Short mmCIF file of C-alpha atoms in Angstrom, two decimals:
data_model
loop_
_atom_site.label_atom_id
_atom_site.label_comp_id
_atom_site.label_asym_id
_atom_site.label_seq_id
_atom_site.Cartn_x
_atom_site.Cartn_y
_atom_site.Cartn_z
CA MET A 29 1.71 30.71 28.23
CA LYS A 30 4.39 27.87 27.84
CA ARG A 31 4.20 27.31 23.90
CA ILE A 32 4.62 23.45 23.45
CA PRO A 33 6.95 22.41 21.16
CA PHE A 34 6.23 22.22 17.41
CA LEU A 35 8.06 18.86 17.28
CA LEU A 36 5.63 17.57 20.18
CA VAL A 37 2.95 18.12 18.26
CA VAL A 38 4.37 16.34 15.06
CA VAL A 39 5.52 13.73 17.17
CA VAL A 40 1.90 12.91 18.86
CA THR A 41 -0.08 13.57 15.61
CA LEU A 42 1.73 11.05 13.91
CA ALA A 43 1.51 8.32 17.20
CA CYS A 44 -2.33 9.14 17.00
CA VAL A 45 -2.38 8.90 13.17
CA ILE A 46 -0.49 5.14 13.00
CA LEU A 47 -2.71 3.70 16.54
CA PHE A 48 -5.48 4.89 14.98
CA SER A 49 -5.91 3.70 11.01
CA ALA A 50 -4.90 -0.43 12.73
CA PRO A 51 -7.11 -2.70 11.30
CA MET A 52 -10.42 -3.06 13.52
CA SER A 53 -10.16 -7.08 12.46
CA GLY A 54 -6.26 -8.85 11.32
CA HIS A 55 -3.74 -9.50 13.74
CA ALA A 56 -0.66 -9.30 11.84
CA ASP A 57 1.67 -10.06 14.47
CA GLU A 58 0.41 -13.08 14.90
CA GLU A 59 1.71 -16.29 13.85
CA ALA A 60 2.05 -17.37 10.65
CA VAL A 61 0.87 -21.27 10.01
CA PRO A 62 2.72 -24.02 9.09
CA ILE A 63 3.79 -25.26 5.10
CA PHE A 64 1.83 -21.27 2.89
CA GLY A 65 3.62 -19.19 6.01
CA ILE A 66 0.11 -17.01 6.13
CA LYS A 67 -0.61 -14.37 8.36
CA ILE A 68 -3.85 -13.27 9.42
CA PRO A 69 -4.54 -9.98 6.28
CA ALA A 70 -5.22 -7.79 8.35
CA GLY A 71 -8.40 -6.20 7.43
CA TYR A 72 -10.26 -9.16 6.60
CA ARG A 73 -13.80 -9.02 7.96
CA ASP A 74 -13.72 -5.59 5.78
CA TRP A 75 -13.86 -7.56 2.94
CA LYS A 76 -16.78 -7.96 0.10
CA LEU A 77 -19.16 -10.36 0.49
CA ILE A 78 -18.98 -13.85 -1.88
CA SER A 79 -21.79 -16.10 -0.69
CA VAL A 80 -23.04 -17.91 2.29
CA ALA A 81 -23.34 -21.61 3.13
CA HIS A 82 -24.67 -23.48 5.96
CA GLU A 83 -22.96 -26.73 7.18
CA GLU A 84 -24.75 -30.30 8.80
CA GLY A 85 -23.05 -32.55 10.62
CA ASN A 86 -19.79 -32.04 12.50
CA LEU A 87 -19.20 -28.32 11.72
CA ASN A 88 -22.48 -27.30 12.43
CA ASP A 89 -21.81 -24.00 11.34
CA LEU A 90 -23.01 -20.83 9.80
CA ARG A 91 -20.10 -19.45 6.94
CA ALA A 92 -19.65 -16.56 5.07
CA LEU A 93 -16.88 -16.29 2.34
CA LEU A 94 -15.38 -12.99 2.36
CA GLY A 95 -13.11 -11.88 -0.60
CA ASN A 96 -10.01 -8.77 -1.16
CA ASP A 97 -10.16 -7.18 -4.00
CA VAL A 98 -8.48 -9.11 -6.94
CA ALA A 99 -10.98 -12.01 -5.58
CA ILE A 100 -14.16 -9.90 -5.63
CA LYS A 101 -12.80 -8.70 -9.04
CA ALA A 102 -12.34 -12.20 -10.28
CA TYR A 103 -15.25 -13.30 -9.72
CA ARG A 104 -16.73 -10.80 -10.69
CA ASP A 105 -15.25 -10.49 -14.72
CA GLU A 106 -15.59 -14.89 -14.10
CA LYS A 107 -12.22 -15.44 -14.97
CA LEU A 108 -10.21 -18.02 -14.31
CA PRO A 109 -7.42 -18.50 -13.00
CA PHE A 110 -7.79 -16.27 -10.05
CA PRO A 111 -4.70 -13.75 -10.11
CA ASP A 112 -1.69 -13.91 -7.65
CA GLY A 113 -3.14 -11.48 -4.74
CA ALA A 114 -6.47 -13.34 -4.98
CA ILE A 115 -8.16 -13.98 -1.16
CA ILE A 116 -10.43 -15.69 0.14
CA ALA A 117 -11.74 -15.90 3.55
CA ARG A 118 -14.94 -18.25 4.89
CA LEU A 119 -15.68 -16.85 8.19
CA ALA A 120 -17.86 -19.61 9.96
CA TRP A 121 -19.78 -19.43 12.94
CA ASN A 122 -21.36 -22.14 14.80
CA TYR A 123 -25.31 -22.56 14.37
CA VAL A 124 -28.06 -21.16 17.10
CA PRO A 125 -31.25 -21.60 16.96
CA SER A 126 -32.60 -18.15 17.22
CA GLU A 127 -35.93 -17.43 19.88
CA GLU A 128 -36.10 -14.85 19.66
CA ASN A 129 -36.88 -15.23 16.22
CA ASN A 130 -38.74 -18.13 15.91
CA LYS A 131 -41.28 -15.28 19.08
CA VAL A 132 -41.77 -13.90 16.14
CA PHE A 133 -42.80 -15.71 12.78
CA GLY A 134 -44.14 -17.75 15.25
CA ARG A 135 -42.58 -21.19 15.32
CA SER A 136 -39.34 -22.87 14.79
CA GLN A 137 -37.64 -21.71 12.08
CA SER A 138 -34.43 -19.23 12.37
CA PHE A 139 -31.21 -19.96 12.60
CA VAL A 140 -28.08 -17.48 13.30
CA ALA A 141 -24.76 -16.88 13.91
CA GLY A 142 -23.43 -17.80 17.35
CA THR A 143 -19.26 -17.33 18.17
CA ALA A 144 -17.08 -17.84 15.92
CA THR A 145 -15.58 -21.16 14.91
CA ASN A 146 -12.55 -20.65 12.95
CA ILE A 147 -11.49 -18.66 10.02
CA GLN A 148 -9.94 -19.97 6.91
CA PHE A 149 -7.70 -18.18 4.05
CA MET A 150 -6.75 -18.92 0.84
CA VAL A 151 -4.24 -17.22 -0.63
CA LYS A 152 -3.59 -17.28 -4.13
CA ASP A 153 0.38 -17.23 -5.16
CA SER A 154 1.08 -19.41 -8.70
CA THR A 155 4.87 -19.16 -7.62
CA LYS A 156 5.35 -19.40 -4.30
CA TYR A 157 2.14 -21.99 -3.74
CA ALA A 158 2.87 -24.07 -7.31
CA ALA A 159 3.02 -27.72 -5.65
CA THR A 160 -0.84 -26.19 -4.34
CA GLY A 161 -2.99 -25.67 -7.71
CA GLY A 162 -0.92 -21.89 -6.92
CA TRP A 163 -3.29 -21.44 -3.64
CA GLY A 164 -2.00 -21.43 0.37
CA PHE A 165 -4.28 -22.44 2.66
CA ALA A 166 -4.40 -20.87 6.26
CA GLN A 167 -6.64 -21.84 9.53
CA PHE A 168 -6.81 -19.57 12.97
CA GLU A 169 -8.41 -20.62 15.40
CA ASP A 170 -8.80 -17.46 17.99
CA GLY A 171 -5.67 -15.86 16.11
CA LYS A 172 -4.06 -19.79 16.62
CA PRO A 173 -2.48 -21.06 13.40
CA ALA A 174 -3.38 -24.98 12.86
CA ASP A 175 -0.98 -27.35 12.77
CA GLU A 176 0.55 -28.99 9.74
CA ALA A 177 -1.36 -32.33 9.53
CA LEU A 178 -4.15 -30.07 9.38
CA LEU A 179 -3.25 -28.40 6.02
CA LYS A 180 -2.09 -30.87 4.43
CA THR A 181 -5.74 -31.99 4.20
CA CYS A 182 -6.90 -28.53 2.27
CA PHE A 183 -5.46 -29.42 -0.57
CA PRO A 184 -6.05 -33.07 -1.46
CA CYS A 185 -10.37 -31.63 -0.21
CA HIS A 186 -9.81 -28.52 -2.92
CA GLU A 187 -8.95 -30.75 -6.41
CA PRO A 188 -12.89 -32.37 -7.17
CA VAL A 189 -12.86 -28.36 -7.71
CA LYS A 190 -9.63 -28.10 -10.46
CA ALA A 191 -12.00 -26.92 -13.38
CA ARG A 192 -12.69 -23.87 -10.73
CA ASP A 193 -9.56 -22.75 -9.84
CA PHE A 194 -9.95 -25.36 -6.91
CA VAL A 195 -12.73 -22.40 -5.41
CA PHE A 196 -15.64 -24.54 -4.38
CA THR A 197 -17.75 -21.39 -3.34
CA GLN A 198 -19.44 -19.76 -6.73
CA TYR A 199 -20.47 -15.76 -6.11
CA ALA A 200 -23.81 -15.62 -4.56
CA PRO A 201 -25.63 -12.94 -7.10
CA MET B 114 -3.73 11.94 -41.90
CA LYS B 115 -6.94 13.55 -40.11
CA ARG B 116 -6.43 14.32 -36.60
CA ILE B 117 -9.78 13.75 -34.37
CA PRO B 118 -11.27 16.51 -32.88
CA PHE B 119 -9.89 17.75 -29.16
CA LEU B 120 -13.94 18.22 -28.87
CA LEU B 121 -14.40 14.90 -29.00
CA VAL B 122 -12.09 12.86 -27.41
CA VAL B 123 -12.83 14.92 -24.57
CA VAL B 124 -17.06 13.80 -24.86
CA VAL B 125 -16.07 10.40 -25.58
CA THR B 126 -13.71 10.12 -22.92
CA LEU B 127 -15.87 11.84 -20.30
CA ALA B 128 -18.59 9.98 -21.24
CA CYS B 129 -16.77 6.74 -20.64
CA VAL B 130 -15.85 7.47 -17.62
CA ILE B 131 -19.55 8.55 -17.04
CA LEU B 132 -20.82 4.86 -18.13
CA PHE B 133 -17.78 2.39 -16.17
CA SER B 134 -18.30 4.40 -12.64
CA ALA B 135 -21.63 4.00 -12.61
CA PRO B 136 -22.61 1.05 -9.65
CA MET B 137 -21.95 -2.50 -10.07
CA SER B 138 -24.75 -3.48 -7.94
CA GLY B 139 -27.62 -1.67 -7.02
CA HIS B 140 -30.89 0.21 -8.98
CA ALA B 141 -30.78 4.23 -8.53
CA ASP B 142 -32.57 4.64 -12.15
CA GLU B 143 -35.31 2.17 -10.78
CA GLU B 144 -38.97 2.26 -8.93
CA ALA B 145 -38.69 3.36 -5.00
CA VAL B 146 -41.19 1.65 -2.47
CA PRO B 147 -44.25 2.92 -0.93
CA ILE B 148 -45.02 4.62 1.81
CA PHE B 149 -41.67 5.01 2.81
CA GLY B 150 -39.97 6.27 -0.86
CA ILE B 151 -36.70 3.90 -0.62
CA LYS B 152 -35.38 2.95 -4.11
CA ILE B 153 -32.25 0.17 -3.71
CA PRO B 154 -28.85 1.97 -2.78
CA ALA B 155 -26.39 2.44 -4.51
CA GLY B 156 -23.76 0.31 -4.46
CA TYR B 157 -25.10 -1.83 -1.51
CA ARG B 158 -23.68 -5.30 -2.17
CA ASP B 159 -19.93 -4.14 -1.94
CA TRP B 160 -21.35 -3.04 1.85
CA LYS B 161 -19.34 -4.75 4.85
CA LEU B 162 -21.61 -8.17 6.41
CA ILE B 163 -23.14 -8.12 9.83
CA SER B 164 -23.87 -12.17 9.58
CA VAL B 165 -25.91 -14.86 8.62
CA ALA B 166 -28.83 -16.44 9.42
CA HIS B 167 -30.66 -19.61 8.16
CA GLU B 168 -34.65 -19.31 7.72
CA GLU B 169 -36.76 -22.47 7.79
CA GLY B 170 -40.02 -22.56 6.85
CA ASN B 171 -41.48 -20.64 3.55
CA LEU B 172 -38.35 -18.85 3.82
CA ASN B 173 -35.75 -21.67 3.13
CA ASP B 174 -33.24 -18.90 2.64
CA LEU B 175 -30.02 -18.60 3.13
CA ARG B 176 -29.12 -14.69 4.42
CA ALA B 177 -26.75 -12.11 4.32
CA LEU B 178 -27.65 -8.78 6.72
CA LEU B 179 -24.47 -6.01 4.79
CA GLY B 180 -23.90 -2.22 6.59
CA ASN B 181 -23.06 0.67 5.11
CA ASP B 182 -20.50 2.48 6.92
CA VAL B 183 -22.72 4.76 10.17
CA ALA B 184 -24.81 0.92 10.16
CA ILE B 185 -21.19 -0.98 10.80
CA LYS B 186 -19.49 2.10 12.71
CA ALA B 187 -22.27 1.91 15.14
CA TYR B 188 -22.22 -2.03 15.12
CA ARG B 189 -19.00 -1.98 15.91
CA ASP B 190 -19.14 1.14 18.47
CA GLU B 191 -21.62 -0.69 20.57
CA LYS B 192 -23.96 2.88 19.93
CA LEU B 193 -27.67 2.66 19.95
CA PRO B 194 -30.01 4.07 18.38
CA PHE B 195 -28.53 3.21 14.87
CA PRO B 196 -27.54 7.17 13.57
CA ASP B 197 -29.43 9.25 11.39
CA GLY B 198 -27.72 7.68 7.88
CA ALA B 199 -27.53 3.66 8.44
CA ILE B 200 -28.77 1.51 6.79
CA ILE B 201 -28.74 -2.21 7.00
CA ALA B 202 -29.57 -4.43 3.55
CA ARG B 203 -30.52 -8.44 3.90
CA LEU B 204 -30.32 -10.49 1.03
CA ALA B 205 -31.45 -13.41 0.89
CA TRP B 206 -30.74 -16.58 -1.69
CA ASN B 207 -32.76 -20.10 -1.55
CA TYR B 208 -31.48 -22.10 0.01
CA VAL B 209 -30.06 -25.25 -2.17
CA PRO B 210 -28.49 -28.93 -1.08
CA SER B 211 -24.75 -28.85 -2.46
CA GLU B 212 -24.21 -31.86 -3.89
CA GLU B 213 -20.13 -30.95 -5.06
CA ASN B 214 -19.78 -30.07 -1.76
CA ASN B 215 -21.69 -33.49 -0.04
CA LYS B 216 -19.16 -36.21 -2.55
CA VAL B 217 -15.80 -34.32 -1.05
CA PHE B 218 -17.08 -34.65 2.84
CA GLY B 219 -18.34 -37.87 2.75
CA ARG B 220 -21.79 -37.22 3.83
CA SER B 221 -25.07 -35.05 2.88
CA GLN B 222 -24.17 -31.93 5.11
CA SER B 223 -24.01 -29.29 3.28
CA PHE B 224 -25.89 -26.49 1.72
CA VAL B 225 -24.89 -22.82 -0.27
CA ALA B 226 -26.67 -19.62 -1.70
CA GLY B 227 -29.36 -20.88 -4.28
CA THR B 228 -31.54 -18.24 -6.66
CA ALA B 229 -31.32 -14.23 -4.97
CA THR B 230 -35.31 -14.48 -3.31
CA ASN B 231 -35.87 -10.46 -2.67
CA ILE B 232 -33.74 -7.98 -0.49
CA GLN B 233 -34.66 -5.66 2.10
CA PHE B 234 -33.36 -2.49 3.93
CA MET B 235 -33.72 -0.97 6.59
CA VAL B 236 -32.92 3.14 6.39
CA LYS B 237 -32.43 5.54 9.36
CA ASP B 238 -34.50 8.48 9.55
CA SER B 239 -35.87 9.49 12.75
CA THR B 240 -37.16 11.91 11.77
CA LYS B 241 -38.99 11.23 7.75
CA TYR B 242 -39.96 7.64 9.87
CA ALA B 243 -40.42 9.39 12.96
CA ALA B 244 -43.87 6.61 12.37
CA THR B 245 -42.00 3.58 12.87
CA GLY B 246 -39.40 4.20 14.70
CA GLY B 247 -36.98 5.67 13.06
CA TRP B 248 -36.89 3.20 9.91
CA GLY B 249 -37.47 3.19 7.34
CA PHE B 250 -38.45 0.06 5.19
CA ALA B 251 -38.42 -1.59 1.84
CA GLN B 252 -38.17 -4.71 -0.15
CA PHE B 253 -37.48 -5.51 -3.46
CA GLU B 254 -37.53 -8.56 -5.75
CA ASP B 255 -36.41 -8.61 -8.85
CA GLY B 256 -35.85 -4.54 -8.82
CA LYS B 257 -39.52 -4.23 -8.20
CA PRO B 258 -40.83 -2.36 -5.00
CA ALA B 259 -43.04 -4.59 -2.59
CA ASP B 260 -45.66 -3.20 -2.01
CA GLU B 261 -48.22 -1.61 0.22
CA ALA B 262 -49.79 -4.21 2.34
CA LEU B 263 -46.01 -5.96 2.99
CA LEU B 264 -44.39 -2.56 4.15
CA LYS B 265 -46.68 -2.18 6.20
CA THR B 266 -46.30 -5.40 8.17
CA CYS B 267 -42.02 -4.84 8.67
CA PHE B 268 -42.94 -2.73 11.51
CA PRO B 269 -45.51 -4.07 13.77
CA CYS B 270 -42.79 -7.06 13.40
CA HIS B 271 -39.90 -5.50 14.39
CA GLU B 272 -41.29 -3.87 17.32
CA PRO B 273 -39.79 -6.44 20.01
CA VAL B 274 -36.50 -5.84 19.63
CA LYS B 275 -37.73 -1.88 20.34
CA ALA B 276 -34.37 -2.34 22.77
CA ARG B 277 -32.20 -2.75 20.45
CA ASP B 278 -33.11 0.06 17.84
CA PHE B 279 -35.57 -2.87 16.26
CA VAL B 280 -32.87 -4.51 14.64
CA PHE B 281 -33.36 -8.02 15.19
CA THR B 282 -29.53 -9.49 13.50
CA GLN B 283 -26.42 -8.92 15.82
CA TYR B 284 -23.01 -8.95 15.23
CA ALA B 285 -20.98 -11.78 13.74
CA PRO B 286 -17.56 -11.08 15.32
#
């Protein structure tokens, strides 16, 4: 029986480890948004839940806010401002009535998450983003970064909640 | 200077480690629900997001579905039935209009999570819960388990989605 060279085993094992430890969500190799230079953070879909919301109007979505460990700790400790390294992700899906659920409830009352609309991120870096309250802003649709014009609208919208370090969403118990 | 006995230092250190490693959410010491004997799983508030939903009518809530690692893996692998050990948590909060958000949007469109209503869990154990499709059901309000009459209504409601292993919620991308 031919013996498999030890070096080959090591190389294949390493390749497997690298391959299978790639994040399931997040696209670290993709394009960064203009102005703020933010890419989609790897593994963001695994982050812990901050809260949920529903927007009517043109948005017409159901949304979830997730935070990386730095952001979640700050929320739970109720400490403002958020420390550098905090990232808040806003996921959103089309607001879709569920006929299946309505049948069970016996009335039209149930709305669920449909297809994803876009993802937004707020990244705290008090030095890099000093001009925008210490936050960098990003939005991606199907992995494609939003353009400069859109990103320039983010900070002015968040200014009314300066007292909460420019963050709208509060932690849901 | 008096020396602090070594044993005292060890005891205090151990006490601190035990105290501060207690889960932030979850109440493992609390009462179990009747029939299914399920307690609130420790650390459930840290679980990964499955999806979100909105129920109108009497419920009038925003909800988030979280899964433990076994449940999330099954969802992402699209493998049914869910394996034993899978737990799905349903958190819900009162559906509250956000005047703060509406001001920024310039129209009445924003609804956020208010106070928590109750928490529900589905726990997969195909042997223990064979009579109810392999799932145990639980509901808690302010840590208090629901009564037997309510818990008996869970499985009949879930029967229409037998083809998806009795689970309504689908994974949000």
